[in-house]
Coordinates of N, CA and C in Angstrom, one line a residue:
M5 N 0.8 -1.2 0.0 CA 0.0 0.0 0.0 C 0.9 1.3 0.0
F6 N 2.0 1.2 0.7 CA 2.9 2.3 0.7 C 4.3 1.8 0.4
P7 N 4.6 1.4 -0.8 CA 5.9 0.8 -1.1 C 7.1 1.8 -1.0
Q8 N 6.8 3.1 -1.0 CA 7.8 4.1 -1.0 C 8.2 4.4 0.5
V9 N 7.6 3.8 1.4 CA 7.8 4.1 2.8 C 8.8 3.1 3.4
T10 N 9.9 3.5 4.0 CA 10.8 2.6 4.6 C 10.4 2.5 6.1
L11 N 10.4 1.3 6.6 CA 10.0 1.0 7.9 C 11.2 0.4 8.7
T12 N 11.5 1.0 9.9 CA 12.7 0.4 10.6 C 12.3 0.4 12.1
T13 N 13.0 -0.5 12.8 CA 12.8 -0.6 14.3 C 14.2 -0.3 14.9
R14 N 15.1 0.2 14.2 CA 16.5 0.4 14.7 C 16.7 1.8 15.2
Q15 N 15.9 2.8 14.8 CA 16.1 4.2 15.2 C 15.6 4.4 16.6
P16 N 16.5 4.9 17.5 CA 16.0 5.2 18.8 C 15.0 6.3 18.8
L17 N 14.0 6.2 19.6 CA 12.9 7.2 19.7 C 12.9 8.0 21.0
A18 N 12.6 9.2 21.0 CA 12.6 10.0 22.2 C 11.5 9.7 23.2
G19 N 11.8 9.7 24.5 CA 10.8 9.5 25.5 C 10.1 8.2 25.4
D20 N 8.8 8.3 25.5 CA 7.9 7.1 25.4 C 7.2 7.0 24.1
L21 N 7.8 7.6 23.0 CA 7.2 7.5 21.7 C 7.2 6.1 21.2
K22 N 6.2 5.6 20.6 CA 6.1 4.3 20.1 C 6.5 4.3 18.6
G23 N 6.3 5.4 18.0 CA 6.6 5.5 16.5 C 6.8 7.0 16.1
A24 N 7.4 7.1 15.0 CA 7.6 8.5 14.4 C 7.8 8.4 12.9
W25 N 7.4 9.4 12.2 CA 7.8 9.4 10.8 C 8.6 10.6 10.5
T26 N 9.6 10.4 9.6 CA 10.5 11.4 9.2 C 10.7 11.3 7.7
R27 N 11.5 12.2 7.1 CA 11.7 12.1 5.6 C 12.4 10.8 5.3
H28 N 13.0 10.1 6.3 CA 13.7 8.9 6.0 C 12.8 7.7 6.1
G29 N 11.6 7.8 6.7 CA 10.7 6.7 6.8 C 9.9 6.7 8.1
I30 N 9.3 5.6 8.4 CA 8.6 5.4 9.7 C 9.5 4.5 10.6
H31 N 9.6 5.0 11.8 CA 10.4 4.3 12.8 C 9.5 3.8 14.0
L32 N 9.6 2.5 14.3 CA 8.8 1.9 15.4 C 9.7 1.5 16.5
R33 N 9.2 1.6 17.7 CA 10.0 1.0 18.8 C 10.2 -0.5 18.6
Q34 N 11.3 -1.0 18.9 CA 11.7 -2.4 18.7 C 10.9 -3.3 19.6
D35 N 10.5 -2.9 20.8 CA 9.8 -3.8 21.7 C 8.3 -3.9 21.6
L36 N 7.7 -3.3 20.5 CA 6.3 -3.4 20.3 C 5.9 -4.8 19.9
N37 N 4.8 -5.3 20.4 CA 4.3 -6.6 19.9 C 3.6 -6.4 18.6
Q38 N 3.0 -7.4 18.0 CA 2.4 -7.3 16.7 C 1.3 -6.3 16.7
A39 N 0.4 -6.4 17.7 CA -0.7 -5.5 17.7 C -0.2 -4.0 17.9
G40 N 0.8 -3.9 18.7 CA 1.4 -2.5 18.9 C 2.0 -2.0 17.6
R41 N 2.7 -2.8 16.9 CA 3.3 -2.4 15.6 C 2.2 -2.0 14.6
R42 N 1.2 -2.8 14.5 CA 0.1 -2.6 13.6 C -0.6 -1.2 14.0
S43 N -0.9 -1.0 15.2 CA -1.6 0.2 15.7 C -0.7 1.4 15.5
T44 N 0.6 1.3 15.9 CA 1.5 2.4 15.7 C 1.8 2.8 14.3
L45 N 2.0 1.7 13.5 CA 2.2 2.0 12.1 C 1.0 2.7 11.4
T46 N -0.2 2.2 11.7 CA -1.4 2.9 11.1 C -1.4 4.3 11.5
H47 N -1.2 4.6 12.8 CA -1.2 5.9 13.3 C -0.2 6.8 12.6
E48 N 1.0 6.3 12.4 CA 2.1 7.1 11.7 C 1.8 7.3 10.3
L49 N 1.2 6.3 9.6 CA 0.8 6.4 8.2 C -0.2 7.5 8.0
V50 N -1.2 7.6 9.0 CA -2.2 8.7 8.9 C -1.5 10.1 9.1
H51 N -0.5 10.1 10.0 CA 0.2 11.4 10.1 C 0.9 11.7 8.8
R52 N 1.5 10.7 8.2 CA 2.2 11.0 6.9 C 1.3 11.5 5.9
E53 N 0.1 10.8 5.7 CA -0.9 11.2 4.7 C -1.3 12.7 5.0
R54 N -1.5 13.0 6.2 CA -2.0 14.4 6.6 C -0.9 15.4 6.6
G55 N 0.4 14.9 6.6 CA 1.5 15.9 6.6 C 1.7 16.5 7.9
T56 N 1.4 15.8 9.0 CA 1.5 16.3 10.3 C 2.5 15.5 11.1
V57 N 3.0 16.1 12.2 CA 4.0 15.5 13.0 C 3.4 15.1 14.3
C58 N 3.7 14.0 14.9 CA 3.2 13.5 16.1 C 3.7 14.3 17.3
T59 N 2.8 14.9 18.1 CA 3.3 15.7 19.2 C 3.4 14.8 20.5
G60 N 2.6 13.7 20.5 CA 2.6 12.8 21.7 C 1.7 13.3 22.7
D61 N 1.1 14.5 22.5 CA 0.2 15.1 23.5 C -1.2 14.7 23.2
P62 N -1.8 13.8 24.1 CA -3.2 13.3 23.8 C -4.2 14.4 23.8
S63 N -4.0 15.6 24.3 CA -5.0 16.6 24.3 C -4.9 17.4 23.0
D64 N -3.9 17.2 22.2 CA -3.7 17.9 20.9 C -4.8 17.5 19.9
H65 N -5.4 18.4 19.3 CA -6.5 18.1 18.4 C -6.1 17.2 17.3
E66 N -4.9 17.5 16.7 CA -4.4 16.7 15.6 C -4.2 15.3 16.0
E67 N -3.6 15.1 17.2 CA -3.4 13.7 17.7 C -4.7 13.0 17.8
R68 N -5.7 13.6 18.4 CA -7.0 13.0 18.5 C -7.6 12.6 17.2
T69 N -7.4 13.5 16.2 CA -8.0 13.3 14.8 C -7.2 12.1 14.2
V70 N -5.9 12.1 14.3 CA -5.1 11.0 13.7 C -5.5 9.6 14.4
D71 N -5.6 9.7 15.7 CA -6.0 8.4 16.5 C -7.4 7.9 16.0
E72 N -8.3 8.8 15.8 CA -9.7 8.4 15.4 C -9.6 7.8 14.0
I73 N -8.9 8.4 13.0 CA -8.8 7.9 11.7 C -8.1 6.5 11.7
A74 N -7.0 6.4 12.5 CA -6.3 5.1 12.6 C -7.2 4.0 13.2
A75 N -7.9 4.4 14.3 CA -8.7 3.4 14.9 C -9.8 2.9 14.0
R76 N -10.4 3.8 13.2 CA -11.5 3.4 12.3 C -10.9 2.5 11.2
R77 N -9.7 2.7 10.8 CA -9.0 1.8 9.8 C -8.7 0.5 10.4
L78 N -8.3 0.5 11.6 CA -7.9 -0.8 12.3 C -9.1 -1.7 12.7
I79 N -10.2 -1.0 13.1 CA -11.3 -1.8 13.7 C -12.6 -1.4 13.0
T80 N -13.1 -2.3 12.2 CA -14.4 -2.0 11.5 C -15.5 -2.1 12.6
L81 N -16.7 -1.6 12.2 CA -17.8 -1.6 13.1 C -18.3 -3.0 13.4
D82 N -18.3 -3.9 12.4 CA -18.7 -5.2 12.6 C -17.7 -6.0 13.4
E83 N -16.4 -5.8 13.2 CA -15.4 -6.4 14.0 C -15.6 -6.0 15.5
L84 N -15.8 -4.7 15.7 CA -16.0 -4.2 17.1 C -17.3 -4.9 17.7
L85 N -18.3 -5.0 17.0 CA -19.6 -5.6 17.4 C -19.3 -7.1 17.8
D86 N -18.6 -7.8 17.0 CA -18.3 -9.2 17.3 C -17.5 -9.4 18.5
V87 N -16.5 -8.5 18.7 CA -15.7 -8.6 19.9 C -16.5 -8.2 21.2
L88 N -17.3 -7.2 21.1 CA -18.1 -6.8 22.2 C -19.1 -7.9 22.6
L89 N -19.6 -8.6 21.6 CA -20.5 -9.8 21.9 C -19.7 -10.9 22.5
W90 N -18.6 -11.2 22.0 CA -17.7 -12.3 22.4 C -17.2 -12.1 23.8
T91 N -16.8 -10.9 24.1 CA -16.2 -10.6 25.4 C -17.2 -10.1 26.4
E92 N -18.5 -10.1 26.0 CA -19.6 -9.6 26.9 C -19.3 -8.2 27.3
A93 N -18.9 -7.4 26.3 CA -18.7 -5.9 26.5 C -17.5 -5.6 27.3
R94 N -16.6 -6.5 27.6 CA -15.4 -6.2 28.3 C -14.4 -5.7 27.2
T95 N -13.8 -4.5 27.4 CA -13.0 -3.9 26.4 C -11.5 -3.8 26.7
G96 N -11.0 -4.7 27.5 CA -9.6 -4.6 27.9 C -8.6 -5.2 26.9
A97 N -7.5 -5.7 27.4 CA -6.4 -6.2 26.5 C -6.9 -7.4 25.7
E98 N -7.7 -8.2 26.3 CA -8.2 -9.4 25.6 C -9.0 -9.0 24.3
A99 N -9.9 -8.1 24.5 CA -10.7 -7.6 23.3 C -9.7 -6.9 22.3
A100 N -8.8 -6.1 22.7 CA -7.9 -5.5 21.8 C -7.0 -6.5 21.1
D101 N -6.6 -7.5 21.8 CA -5.8 -8.6 21.1 C -6.6 -9.3 20.0
E102 N -7.8 -9.6 20.3 CA -8.7 -10.2 19.4 C -8.9 -9.4 18.1
L103 N -8.8 -8.1 18.2 CA -8.9 -7.2 17.1 C -7.5 -6.8 16.5
W104 N -6.4 -7.4 16.9 CA -5.1 -7.1 16.5 C -4.8 -5.7 16.6
S105 N -5.2 -5.1 17.7 CA -5.0 -3.7 18.0 C -4.5 -3.6 19.4
N106 N -4.0 -2.3 19.7 CA -3.7 -2.1 21.1 C -4.9 -1.6 21.9
P107 N -4.9 -1.7 23.2 CA -6.0 -1.2 24.0 C -6.3 0.3 23.7
H108 N -5.3 1.1 23.5 CA -5.6 2.5 23.2 C -6.4 2.7 22.0
M109 N -6.1 2.0 20.9 CA -6.9 2.2 19.7 C -8.3 1.6 19.9
L110 N -8.5 0.6 20.6 CA -9.8 0.1 20.9 C -10.6 1.1 21.7
G111 N -10.0 1.7 22.7 CA -10.6 2.8 23.4 C -11.0 3.9 22.6
V112 N -10.1 4.4 21.7 CA -10.4 5.5 20.8 C -11.6 5.1 19.9
R113 N -11.6 3.9 19.4 CA -12.7 3.5 18.5 C -14.1 3.6 19.2
I114 N -14.1 3.1 20.4 CA -15.3 3.1 21.2 C -15.7 4.5 21.5
Q115 N -14.8 5.3 22.0 CA -15.1 6.7 22.4 C -15.6 7.5 21.2
T116 N -15.2 7.2 20.0 CA -15.5 8.1 18.9 C -16.6 7.5 18.0
L117 N -17.4 6.5 18.6 CA -18.5 6.0 17.8 C -19.5 7.1 17.6
T118 N -20.1 7.1 16.4 CA -21.1 8.1 16.1 C -22.4 7.6 16.7
K119 N -23.4 8.5 16.7 CA -24.7 8.1 17.2 C -25.3 6.9 16.4
A120 N -25.1 7.0 15.1 CA -25.7 5.9 14.3 C -24.9 4.6 14.6
E121 N -23.6 4.6 14.8 CA -22.9 3.4 15.1 C -23.3 2.9 16.5
R122 N -23.5 3.7 17.4 CA -24.0 3.3 18.8 C -25.4 2.6 18.6
E123 N -26.3 3.2 17.9 CA -27.6 2.6 17.7 C -27.5 1.3 17.0
Y124 N -26.7 1.2 16.0 CA -26.5 -0.1 15.3 C -26.0 -1.2 16.2
I125 N -25.0 -0.9 17.0 CA -24.5 -1.8 18.0 C -25.6 -2.2 19.0
S126 N -26.3 -1.3 19.5 CA -27.4 -1.6 20.5 C -28.4 -2.5 19.9
E127 N -28.8 -2.2 18.7 CA -29.8 -3.0 18.0 C -29.3 -4.4 17.7
E128 N -28.1 -4.5 17.3 CA -27.5 -5.8 17.0 C -27.3 -6.7 18.2
V129 N -26.9 -6.0 19.3 CA -26.7 -6.8 20.6 C -28.1 -7.3 21.0
L130 N -29.1 -6.5 21.0 CA -30.4 -7.0 21.3 C -30.9 -8.1 20.4
R131 N -30.7 -8.0 19.1 CA -31.1 -9.0 18.1 C -30.4 -10.3 18.3
R132 N -29.1 -10.2 18.7 CA -28.3 -11.5 18.8 C -28.3 -12.2 20.1
Q133 N -28.9 -11.5 21.1 CA -29.0 -12.1 22.4 C -29.9 -13.3 22.4
P134 N -29.5 -14.5 23.0 CA -30.4 -15.7 23.0 C -31.3 -15.6 24.2
W135 N -32.3 -14.8 24.2 CA -33.3 -14.6 25.3 C -34.2 -15.8 25.3

């Protein structure tokens, strides 16, 4: 999808950054697990597409926007619904692992559900319950 992007885990990153993009490519922390790499890479690709730099500040509007776009790419609505049903609405690490995401991205996806998405999930949960 992005053949022109070089990906490396050898570049040291400042502070607690999990990833960063520069003119040389995208750098990921070496100690990330697969879900962490997938989540961080998607986040950094969105930054690259938008031409923005990661501030690492969760209160920054651009960071929240990038997180939301990345979370929506990583977790479809139907995948989220399936995991919520399977985990009985528990949204911790187990649910995130099932989605090949990190818990942060799962939280962002849930927090940024639209009204229509919330209604869809509610209707489907009621419809699928074996009462």
